[in-house]
Coordinates of C-alpha atoms in Angstrom, one line a residue:
M30 CA -22.6 -41.4 42.8
L31 CA -20.4 -43.2 40.3
T32 CA -21.7 -44.1 36.8
K33 CA -19.9 -46.2 34.2
L34 CA -20.6 -46.6 30.5
C35 CA -18.6 -47.0 27.3
A36 CA -17.4 -44.9 24.4
A37 CA -14.6 -45.4 21.8
A38 CA -11.4 -43.7 20.7
L39 CA -9.9 -43.9 17.2
L40 CA -6.4 -45.3 16.7
G41 CA -5.7 -44.9 13.0
I42 CA -8.7 -46.6 11.2
D43 CA -9.4 -48.9 14.2
A44 CA -11.2 -48.1 17.5
L45 CA -10.4 -48.8 21.1
K46 CA -13.0 -49.3 23.8
V47 CA -13.0 -46.4 26.3
E48 CA -14.8 -46.5 29.7
I49 CA -16.4 -43.3 30.8
E50 CA -16.5 -43.0 34.7
T51 CA -18.6 -40.1 35.9
N52 CA -18.7 -39.2 39.6
V53 CA -20.7 -36.5 41.3
S54 CA -19.8 -35.5 44.9
G55 CA -20.1 -32.7 47.4
G56 CA -17.6 -29.9 47.5
L57 CA -16.8 -26.8 45.5
P58 CA -18.5 -26.8 42.1
A59 CA -16.1 -28.1 39.4
F60 CA -16.0 -30.1 36.2
T61 CA -12.8 -32.0 35.6
V62 CA -12.1 -34.4 32.8
V63 CA -9.0 -36.6 33.2
G64 CA -7.5 -39.5 31.1
L65 CA -5.4 -37.7 28.5
P66 CA -8.2 -35.7 26.8
D67 CA -7.4 -33.3 23.9
S68 CA -8.6 -29.7 23.8
A69 CA -11.9 -30.6 22.1
I70 CA -12.8 -32.9 25.0
K71 CA -11.7 -30.3 27.6
E72 CA -13.9 -27.7 25.9
S73 CA -16.8 -30.1 26.1
R74 CA -17.5 -28.9 29.6
E75 CA -19.5 -25.9 28.5
R76 CA -21.2 -27.7 25.7
I77 CA -22.4 -30.5 28.0
L78 CA -23.6 -28.4 30.9
T79 CA -25.5 -26.0 28.6
A80 CA -27.0 -28.9 26.6
I81 CA -28.2 -30.5 29.8
R82 CA -29.8 -27.3 31.1
N83 CA -31.5 -26.6 27.7
S84 CA -32.8 -30.2 27.6
G85 CA -34.8 -29.5 30.8
F86 CA -32.7 -31.4 33.4
E87 CA -31.8 -30.1 36.8
L88 CA -28.2 -29.5 37.3
P89 CA -27.1 -28.8 41.0
S90 CA -23.8 -27.2 41.8
K91 CA -21.6 -30.2 42.6
K92 CA -18.1 -31.4 42.1
I93 CA -18.0 -33.5 38.8
T94 CA -15.1 -35.7 37.9
V95 CA -15.0 -37.6 34.6
N96 CA -12.3 -40.2 33.9
L97 CA -11.7 -41.7 30.4
A98 CA -10.0 -45.1 30.8
P99 CA -7.5 -46.4 29.8
A100 CA -5.8 -43.2 31.0
D101 CA -2.6 -43.7 29.0
V102 CA -4.2 -43.4 25.6
K103 CA -4.8 -40.0 24.0
K104 CA -8.5 -39.2 23.5
E105 CA -9.4 -36.9 20.6
G106 CA -12.6 -35.5 19.1
T107 CA -16.1 -34.6 20.1
A108 CA -17.6 -38.1 20.1
F109 CA -17.4 -38.3 23.9
D110 CA -19.9 -35.4 24.5
L111 CA -23.1 -37.6 24.6
G112 CA -21.5 -40.3 26.7
I113 CA -20.2 -37.9 29.3
A114 CA -23.6 -36.1 29.4
V115 CA -25.5 -39.4 29.9
G116 CA -23.0 -40.5 32.5
L117 CA -23.5 -37.2 34.4
L118 CA -27.3 -37.6 34.3
G119 CA -26.9 -41.1 35.6
S120 CA -24.8 -39.9 38.5
L121 CA -27.4 -37.2 39.3
G122 CA -30.2 -39.8 39.3
E123 CA -31.9 -38.4 36.2
I124 CA -31.4 -41.7 34.3
K125 CA -32.2 -44.9 36.1
G126 CA -30.6 -48.2 35.2
Q127 CA -27.3 -49.9 34.5
F128 CA -25.6 -49.3 31.2
E129 CA -22.0 -50.4 31.6
D130 CA -22.4 -52.6 28.5
T131 CA -23.7 -49.7 26.4
I132 CA -21.6 -47.6 24.0
V133 CA -22.8 -44.0 23.7
L134 CA -21.3 -41.7 21.0
G135 CA -22.2 -38.3 19.7
E136 CA -21.4 -34.6 19.7
L137 CA -23.7 -32.3 21.5
A138 CA -25.1 -28.9 20.4
L139 CA -26.0 -26.3 22.9
D140 CA -29.7 -27.0 22.5
G141 CA -29.2 -30.7 23.3
S142 CA -29.4 -32.0 19.8
V143 CA -26.9 -34.7 18.7
R144 CA -24.6 -34.0 15.8
R145 CA -22.8 -36.4 13.4
I146 CA -19.4 -37.8 14.3
S147 CA -16.6 -39.4 12.3
G148 CA -15.3 -43.0 12.7
T149 CA -18.6 -44.6 13.6
L150 CA -17.9 -47.7 11.4
P151 CA -14.7 -48.8 13.1
M152 CA -16.3 -48.0 16.5
A153 CA -19.2 -50.3 15.6
I154 CA -16.8 -53.1 14.6
M155 CA -15.1 -52.8 18.0
A156 CA -18.5 -52.8 19.7
A157 CA -19.4 -56.1 17.9
R158 CA -16.1 -57.7 18.9
E159 CA -16.6 -56.6 22.5
N160 CA -20.1 -58.1 22.6
I161 CA -21.6 -54.7 23.6
R162 CA -25.4 -55.0 24.2
W163 CA -26.5 -51.5 22.9
M164 CA -24.9 -48.9 20.8
I165 CA -26.4 -45.4 20.8
V166 CA -25.1 -43.1 18.1
P167 CA -26.3 -39.9 16.3
K168 CA -29.2 -40.7 13.9
M169 CA -27.1 -39.7 10.9
N170 CA -24.5 -42.3 11.8
A171 CA -27.0 -45.1 12.7
A172 CA -27.0 -46.8 9.2
E173 CA -23.2 -46.7 9.1
A174 CA -23.0 -48.5 12.5
A175 CA -25.7 -51.0 11.5
V176 CA -23.7 -52.0 8.5
A177 CA -20.7 -53.0 10.7
I178 CA -22.9 -54.9 13.1
S179 CA -24.5 -56.7 10.3
A180 CA -21.1 -57.5 8.8
M181 CA -19.9 -58.9 12.0
G182 CA -23.0 -61.0 12.6
A183 CA -23.2 -59.6 16.2
A184 CA -26.1 -59.2 18.5
T185 CA -25.4 -55.6 19.3
K186 CA -28.4 -53.4 18.9
V187 CA -27.9 -50.0 17.2
F188 CA -30.1 -47.0 18.1
G189 CA -30.0 -43.6 16.4
V190 CA -30.9 -40.5 18.5
E191 CA -31.4 -36.9 17.6
T192 CA -31.4 -35.3 21.1
L193 CA -30.0 -35.8 24.6
V194 CA -33.6 -36.2 25.8
E195 CA -34.1 -39.1 23.4
A196 CA -31.0 -40.8 24.5
A197 CA -32.0 -40.4 28.2
G198 CA -35.5 -41.8 27.5
L199 CA -34.0 -44.8 25.6
L200 CA -31.7 -45.7 28.5
S201 CA -34.4 -45.2 31.1
G202 CA -36.8 -47.4 29.2
N203 CA -39.3 -44.6 28.6
I204 CA -39.1 -45.0 24.9
T205 CA -38.6 -48.3 23.0
P206 CA -37.7 -47.7 19.4
E207 CA -36.8 -50.5 17.0
P208 CA -33.1 -51.0 16.5
V209 CA -31.6 -49.7 13.2
S210 CA -30.9 -52.5 10.6
V211 CA -29.4 -52.4 7.1
N212 CA -29.7 -54.9 4.4
V213 CA -26.1 -55.1 3.1
A214 CA -27.0 -57.2 0.1
E215 CA -29.3 -54.5 -1.1
L216 CA -26.5 -52.0 -1.0
F217 CA -24.4 -54.1 -3.3
D218 CA -27.3 -54.7 -5.6
C219 CA -27.2 -51.0 -6.6
E220 CA -25.8 -50.4 -10.0
P221 CA -22.5 -48.5 -9.7
D222 CA -22.4 -45.1 -11.4
Y223 CA -19.2 -44.6 -13.4
P224 CA -18.6 -41.1 -14.8
V225 CA -16.7 -42.2 -18.0
D226 CA -17.2 -45.3 -20.2
F227 CA -14.4 -46.4 -22.6
A228 CA -17.0 -46.5 -25.4
E229 CA -17.1 -42.7 -25.2
I230 CA -13.4 -42.3 -25.8
K231 CA -12.4 -42.1 -29.5
G232 CA -9.3 -43.9 -30.7
Q233 CA -6.4 -44.7 -28.4
L234 CA -6.7 -48.4 -28.9
A235 CA -3.1 -49.1 -27.8
A236 CA -3.5 -47.0 -24.6
K237 CA -6.8 -48.8 -23.8
K238 CA -5.1 -52.2 -24.2
A239 CA -2.3 -51.1 -21.8
I240 CA -4.9 -49.8 -19.3
E241 CA -6.7 -53.2 -19.5
I242 CA -3.5 -55.0 -18.7
S243 CA -2.8 -52.6 -15.9
A244 CA -6.3 -53.1 -14.4
A245 CA -6.1 -56.9 -14.8
G246 CA -2.9 -57.2 -12.8
G247 CA -3.2 -54.2 -10.5
H248 CA -0.1 -52.6 -12.2
N249 CA 1.0 -49.0 -11.8
L250 CA 0.7 -47.0 -15.0
L251 CA 2.3 -43.9 -16.5
M252 CA 0.8 -42.2 -19.6
I253 CA 2.9 -39.8 -21.6
G254 CA 1.3 -37.7 -24.2
P255 CA 0.6 -34.1 -25.4
P256 CA -2.2 -31.9 -23.9
G257 CA -5.6 -32.9 -25.3
S258 CA -4.6 -36.5 -26.1
G259 CA -7.2 -37.9 -23.6
K260 CA -4.9 -39.0 -20.7
T261 CA -7.2 -37.6 -18.0
L262 CA -10.3 -39.0 -19.6
L263 CA -8.7 -42.5 -19.9
A264 CA -7.7 -42.3 -16.2
K265 CA -11.2 -41.4 -15.2
A266 CA -12.6 -44.4 -17.1
I267 CA -10.3 -46.9 -15.2
P268 CA -12.6 -47.5 -12.2
G269 CA -15.3 -48.7 -14.6
I270 CA -13.2 -51.7 -15.7
L271 CA -11.9 -52.7 -12.3
P272 CA -13.6 -55.7 -10.6
P273 CA -16.4 -54.7 -8.1
L274 CA -15.4 -54.3 -4.5
G275 CA -15.7 -57.5 -2.4
F276 CA -17.4 -57.1 1.0
E277 CA -14.1 -57.1 3.0
E278 CA -12.6 -54.6 0.7
S279 CA -15.7 -52.4 0.9
L280 CA -15.6 -52.5 4.7
E281 CA -11.9 -51.6 4.9
T282 CA -12.3 -48.8 2.4
T283 CA -15.4 -47.5 4.2
K284 CA -13.4 -47.4 7.5
I285 CA -10.9 -45.0 6.0
Y286 CA -13.6 -42.7 4.7
S287 CA -15.5 -42.9 8.0
V288 CA -12.5 -41.7 10.1
S289 CA -11.8 -39.0 7.5
S290 CA -15.5 -37.7 7.7
L291 CA -15.8 -38.2 3.9
L292 CA -18.5 -40.8 3.9
E293 CA -21.6 -39.7 2.1
R294 CA -24.6 -39.4 4.4
N295 CA -27.0 -41.4 2.2
R296 CA -24.4 -44.1 1.5
P297 CA -23.2 -46.0 4.7
L298 CA -21.0 -48.3 2.7
M299 CA -18.5 -47.8 -0.2
I300 CA -19.6 -50.0 -3.0
T301 CA -17.4 -48.6 -5.8
R302 CA -13.6 -48.4 -5.9
P303 CA -12.4 -44.9 -5.0
F304 CA -10.7 -42.6 -7.5
R305 CA -8.6 -39.9 -6.0
S306 CA -7.0 -37.1 -8.1
P307 CA -5.1 -34.7 -5.9
H308 CA -3.8 -31.4 -7.4
H309 CA 0.0 -31.1 -8.0
T310 CA 0.2 -28.5 -5.2
T311 CA -0.9 -31.0 -2.6
S312 CA 1.4 -31.1 0.4
N313 CA 3.4 -34.2 1.6
V314 CA 1.1 -34.6 4.6
A315 CA -2.1 -34.3 2.6
L316 CA -0.7 -36.9 0.2
I317 CA 0.7 -39.4 2.6
G318 CA -1.3 -38.7 5.8
G319 CA -0.5 -37.6 9.3
G320 CA -0.6 -34.1 10.7
A321 CA -1.2 -32.8 14.2
Q322 CA -4.3 -34.9 14.4
A323 CA -3.3 -37.8 12.3
K324 CA -5.7 -38.5 9.4
P325 CA -5.4 -40.7 6.3
G326 CA -3.9 -39.1 3.3
E327 CA -4.7 -39.4 -0.4
V328 CA -2.8 -42.6 -0.8
S329 CA -5.0 -44.2 1.9
L330 CA -8.2 -42.7 0.5
A331 CA -7.3 -44.4 -2.8
H332 CA -7.0 -47.8 -1.0
N333 CA -8.5 -50.6 -3.2
G334 CA -8.9 -48.0 -5.9
V335 CA -7.0 -45.6 -8.1
L336 CA -4.7 -42.7 -7.2
F337 CA -4.4 -40.5 -10.3
L338 CA -1.5 -38.0 -10.4
D339 CA -2.0 -35.6 -13.4
E340 CA 1.0 -33.5 -14.5
L341 CA 3.3 -35.8 -12.6
P342 CA 6.5 -33.7 -12.9
E343 CA 4.7 -30.7 -11.4
F344 CA 4.5 -32.4 -8.0
T345 CA 7.3 -31.5 -5.7
R346 CA 10.2 -34.0 -5.6
N347 CA 9.6 -34.7 -1.9
A348 CA 5.9 -35.4 -2.5
L349 CA 6.8 -38.0 -5.2
E350 CA 9.5 -39.6 -3.1
V351 CA 7.1 -40.2 -0.2
L352 CA 5.1 -42.4 -2.5
R353 CA 7.9 -45.0 -2.7
Q354 CA 7.1 -46.6 0.6
P355 CA 3.3 -47.1 0.1
L356 CA 3.9 -48.3 -3.5
E357 CA 6.2 -51.0 -2.1
D358 CA 4.6 -51.9 1.2
R359 CA 0.9 -51.1 0.4
E360 CA 0.6 -49.3 3.7
V361 CA 1.7 -46.0 5.3
T362 CA 3.3 -45.7 8.8
V363 CA 2.8 -42.2 10.3
A364 CA 5.2 -41.8 13.3
R365 CA 4.1 -39.4 16.0
A366 CA 5.6 -38.4 19.3
A367 CA 3.3 -40.7 21.3
L368 CA 2.7 -43.6 18.9
S369 CA 2.9 -44.8 15.3
T370 CA -0.2 -45.2 13.2
R371 CA -0.6 -47.4 10.2
Y372 CA -3.0 -46.8 7.3
P373 CA -3.6 -49.2 4.4
A374 CA -2.5 -47.8 1.1
G375 CA -3.1 -50.6 -1.5
F376 CA -3.8 -48.4 -4.5
M377 CA -3.2 -48.6 -8.2
L378 CA -1.1 -45.6 -9.2
V379 CA -2.0 -44.0 -12.5
A380 CA 0.1 -41.0 -13.6
A381 CA 0.1 -38.7 -16.6
M382 CA 2.6 -36.3 -18.0
N383 CA 3.5 -34.3 -21.1
P384 CA 6.6 -35.3 -23.1
S385 CA 8.0 -31.8 -22.9
P386 CA 7.8 -28.9 -20.4
A387 CA 6.1 -26.9 -23.1
G388 CA 3.4 -29.6 -23.6
P389 CA 3.7 -31.3 -27.0
L390 CA 7.0 -32.5 -28.2
K391 CA 6.8 -30.6 -31.5
D392 CA 4.8 -27.5 -32.6
R393 CA 2.5 -27.3 -35.6
D394 CA 5.5 -26.6 -37.9
G395 CA 7.2 -29.8 -36.7
L396 CA 9.8 -28.0 -34.7
P397 CA 10.8 -29.1 -31.1
T398 CA 9.1 -27.1 -28.4
A399 CA 12.0 -27.4 -26.0
S400 CA 15.7 -28.2 -26.2
P401 CA 17.0 -31.7 -25.4
E402 CA 18.5 -30.3 -22.2
Q403 CA 15.2 -28.7 -21.1
I404 CA 13.3 -32.0 -21.7
R405 CA 15.9 -34.0 -19.8
R406 CA 15.7 -31.5 -16.9
Y407 CA 11.9 -31.9 -17.0
L408 CA 12.0 -35.7 -16.9
S409 CA 14.6 -35.7 -14.2
K410 CA 12.0 -34.4 -11.7
I411 CA 10.8 -38.0 -11.6
S412 CA 13.5 -40.1 -9.9
G413 CA 14.6 -43.5 -11.2
P414 CA 13.5 -45.4 -8.2
L415 CA 10.0 -44.1 -8.6
L416 CA 9.9 -44.9 -12.3
D417 CA 11.1 -48.4 -11.5
R418 CA 8.0 -48.8 -9.3
I419 CA 5.7 -48.0 -12.2
D420 CA 5.1 -51.2 -14.2
I421 CA 3.7 -49.8 -17.5
H422 CA 4.9 -46.7 -19.4
I423 CA 2.8 -45.9 -22.5
D424 CA 2.7 -43.2 -25.1
V425 CA -0.7 -41.5 -25.7
P426 CA -0.4 -39.7 -29.0
K427 CA -2.8 -37.0 -30.2
V428 CA -6.1 -38.4 -31.6
E429 CA -6.3 -37.9 -35.3
N430 CA -9.3 -36.0 -36.7
I431 CA -10.4 -38.9 -38.7
E432 CA -10.9 -40.9 -35.5
L433 CA -12.7 -38.0 -33.8
F434 CA -15.3 -37.9 -36.5
S435 CA -15.6 -41.6 -36.9
N436 CA -19.0 -43.2 -36.2
S437 CA -17.5 -46.6 -35.4
S438 CA -18.4 -47.9 -31.9
A439 CA -15.7 -48.5 -29.4
E440 CA -15.6 -51.3 -26.9
S441 CA -17.5 -50.5 -23.7
S442 CA -16.1 -50.6 -20.1
G443 CA -18.5 -53.5 -19.3
E444 CA -16.9 -55.7 -22.0
I445 CA -13.4 -54.9 -20.9
R446 CA -14.4 -55.4 -17.3
K447 CA -15.4 -59.0 -18.1
R448 CA -11.9 -59.8 -19.3
V449 CA -10.3 -58.1 -16.3
I450 CA -12.5 -60.1 -13.9
A451 CA -11.6 -63.3 -15.7
A452 CA -7.9 -62.5 -15.4
R453 CA -8.2 -61.6 -11.7
A454 CA -10.0 -64.9 -11.1
I455 CA -7.0 -66.8 -12.6
Q456 CA -4.7 -64.8 -10.2
H457 CA -7.0 -65.4 -7.2
E458 CA -6.8 -69.2 -7.9
R459 CA -3.0 -69.0 -8.4
F460 CA -2.4 -67.3 -5.0
A461 CA -5.2 -68.9 -3.0
S462 CA -3.0 -71.6 -1.4
L463 CA -0.3 -69.1 -0.3
P464 CA 0.1 -68.4 3.4
S465 CA -0.6 -65.0 4.9
P466 CA -0.2 -62.2 4.1
R467 CA -2.6 -62.9 1.2
I468 CA -2.0 -61.4 -2.2
F469 CA -4.6 -61.1 -5.0
T470 CA -2.9 -59.6 -8.1
N471 CA 0.3 -60.2 -10.1
A472 CA 1.5 -56.7 -9.2
Q473 CA 1.8 -57.8 -5.5
M474 CA 4.2 -60.7 -6.3
N475 CA 7.6 -60.6 -4.5
S476 CA 10.8 -62.0 -6.0
K477 CA 10.2 -65.5 -4.7
L478 CA 6.8 -65.7 -6.3
I479 CA 8.1 -64.2 -9.5
R480 CA 10.6 -67.1 -9.8
K481 CA 7.8 -69.5 -9.1
F482 CA 5.0 -68.2 -11.4
C483 CA 6.9 -66.3 -14.1
K484 CA 9.2 -68.9 -15.5
L485 CA 10.6 -68.3 -19.0
D486 CA 11.8 -70.8 -21.7
K487 CA 15.5 -70.5 -22.8
E488 CA 14.7 -68.3 -25.8
S489 CA 12.5 -65.9 -23.9
A490 CA 15.1 -65.6 -21.1
E491 CA 17.8 -64.7 -23.6
K492 CA 15.5 -62.1 -25.1
L493 CA 14.9 -60.5 -21.7
M494 CA 18.7 -60.5 -20.9
E495 CA 19.3 -58.8 -24.3
A496 CA 16.7 -56.1 -23.5
M497 CA 18.1 -55.5 -20.0
N498 CA 21.6 -55.0 -21.4
R499 CA 20.4 -52.8 -24.3
L500 CA 18.1 -50.6 -22.1
N501 CA 20.3 -50.7 -19.0
L502 CA 17.3 -51.9 -16.9
S503 CA 17.5 -52.3 -13.1
A504 CA 16.6 -55.5 -11.2
R505 CA 13.3 -54.0 -10.2
A506 CA 12.4 -53.2 -13.8
H507 CA 13.3 -56.8 -14.7
D508 CA 10.7 -58.0 -12.1
R509 CA 8.1 -55.5 -13.4
I510 CA 8.5 -56.8 -16.9
L511 CA 7.9 -60.4 -15.8
K512 CA 4.8 -59.5 -13.7
V513 CA 3.3 -57.5 -16.6
S514 CA 4.1 -60.4 -19.0
R515 CA 2.3 -62.8 -16.6
T516 CA -0.8 -60.6 -16.6
I517 CA -0.8 -60.4 -20.5
A518 CA -0.7 -64.2 -20.5
D519 CA -3.5 -64.4 -18.0
L520 CA -5.7 -62.2 -20.2
E521 CA -5.1 -64.6 -23.0
G522 CA -5.7 -67.6 -20.8
A523 CA -2.2 -68.9 -21.4
E524 CA -0.6 -71.2 -18.8
H525 CA 3.0 -70.0 -19.4
I526 CA 4.6 -66.7 -20.4
E527 CA 5.3 -66.9 -24.2
M528 CA 7.7 -64.8 -26.2
K529 CA 4.9 -62.6 -27.5
H530 CA 3.8 -61.8 -23.9
L531 CA 7.4 -61.0 -22.9
V532 CA 8.0 -58.7 -25.9
Q533 CA 4.8 -56.8 -25.2
G534 CA 5.9 -56.4 -21.5
I535 CA 9.3 -55.0 -22.6
Q536 CA 7.6 -52.5 -24.9
Y537 CA 5.8 -51.0 -21.9
R538 CA 9.0 -49.6 -20.5
S539 CA 9.0 -46.4 -22.5
L540 CA 11.0 -44.3 -20.1
D541 CA 13.8 -46.9 -20.0
R542 CA 14.7 -46.2 -23.6
E543 CA 15.4 -43.2 -25.8
F544 CA 12.0 -42.7 -27.5
W545 CA 12.1 -38.9 -28.0
S546 CA 13.4 -37.7 -31.4
F547 CA 14.6 -34.2 -31.3

């Protein structure tokens, strides 16, 4: 007897509908799975048969054939266990009814219980687009699937099950639970919890202003300062001044965390911008994504948020160079033998480094901690093309003791966030009429848009030319200065870039000038 139902396969952060065809016939006992299954699916034979027996179902010795269609797409993971088991029970007559328009997902334990799977959110989005009637998933993934169904406004009903017996009873009509639903608006009503507030950081007014500009325009940022100056603390406070995630951004970010199995169990939707801080020993694959079983890397996990690279020169040269493509294209293309997978990587890069390989530039006696040659060799670990892609370079000096013991209150993240949101609103209106692909921040402008929206008067143009000749700036650095200047003007509500905005933008190119005094 032939039974058909649906499952889903992950392709990057999207899902593809897969049809599970299960046939039971006479002949020598066998259990064969075809349709390009990976080793995890091939090994599911013993899990499924044992789970069926331990769930109290009769399992005669028959020839079992399972086909996963389309057969030319590689199927990976354990999410097919429950669907294959249900299809097998349907072919054996243990489950009555037609369920071709039902998606069944879940990993089976040997006792018949259903375990959590990864990638439920993109699978639910696919189910909604395919107008699937029912979606049966592990109970721990039910809220995640319901969020996607609610977002799509689909009629698909989501049911969470804990055991194979429960799934069989649901499909047979023996039990009729209420579909799982999630109020998405309530999730966004929760107050985000930011670990660091700018009000808690003493001093560093100039650095805070540069960070505000960076957040307002989505600009990449490099902080240069001695150990203990507060670079890491400043970086951790950045998510607190970024605009809240929009629903589409939240859904896209959640998809990445869902396929990476990093979504918190009690939080089916990402409502705060991610902050990723990989260690400098992180491999290229972990940073950029890919691997034998392709997964998003740190640059994709930071999508719509912040990627913080502390001790930037300590990262390998290769690891830093692979950042160049996602910084430019806002996506990562992972090429594999069978296919290429694209992951979004629209992150804001925040990096920190010491001015010297020994840490501070000078010791307590005012003597250099390293020779000019050692410092130049240390800085040369960061290539010119990568530095060109970082819009703002700032010095973060040591905080003076008088500032540490000061009782004066600093500006809070909430107050800074209001100005950032206002500047982002100006940019949103500016770019709203542009054709696809849509851009939302000044940092995303290409050369054509820079010429349109970053026009300078004659005096300002001459000043920029003088700075380019004196600092030997590249064409890419020229564009970065104009984009940063446009953001500074937006924060002040100015219609055009003025001389003071341009001068400030030029000053944020620290590594383009000789600022070390030996």
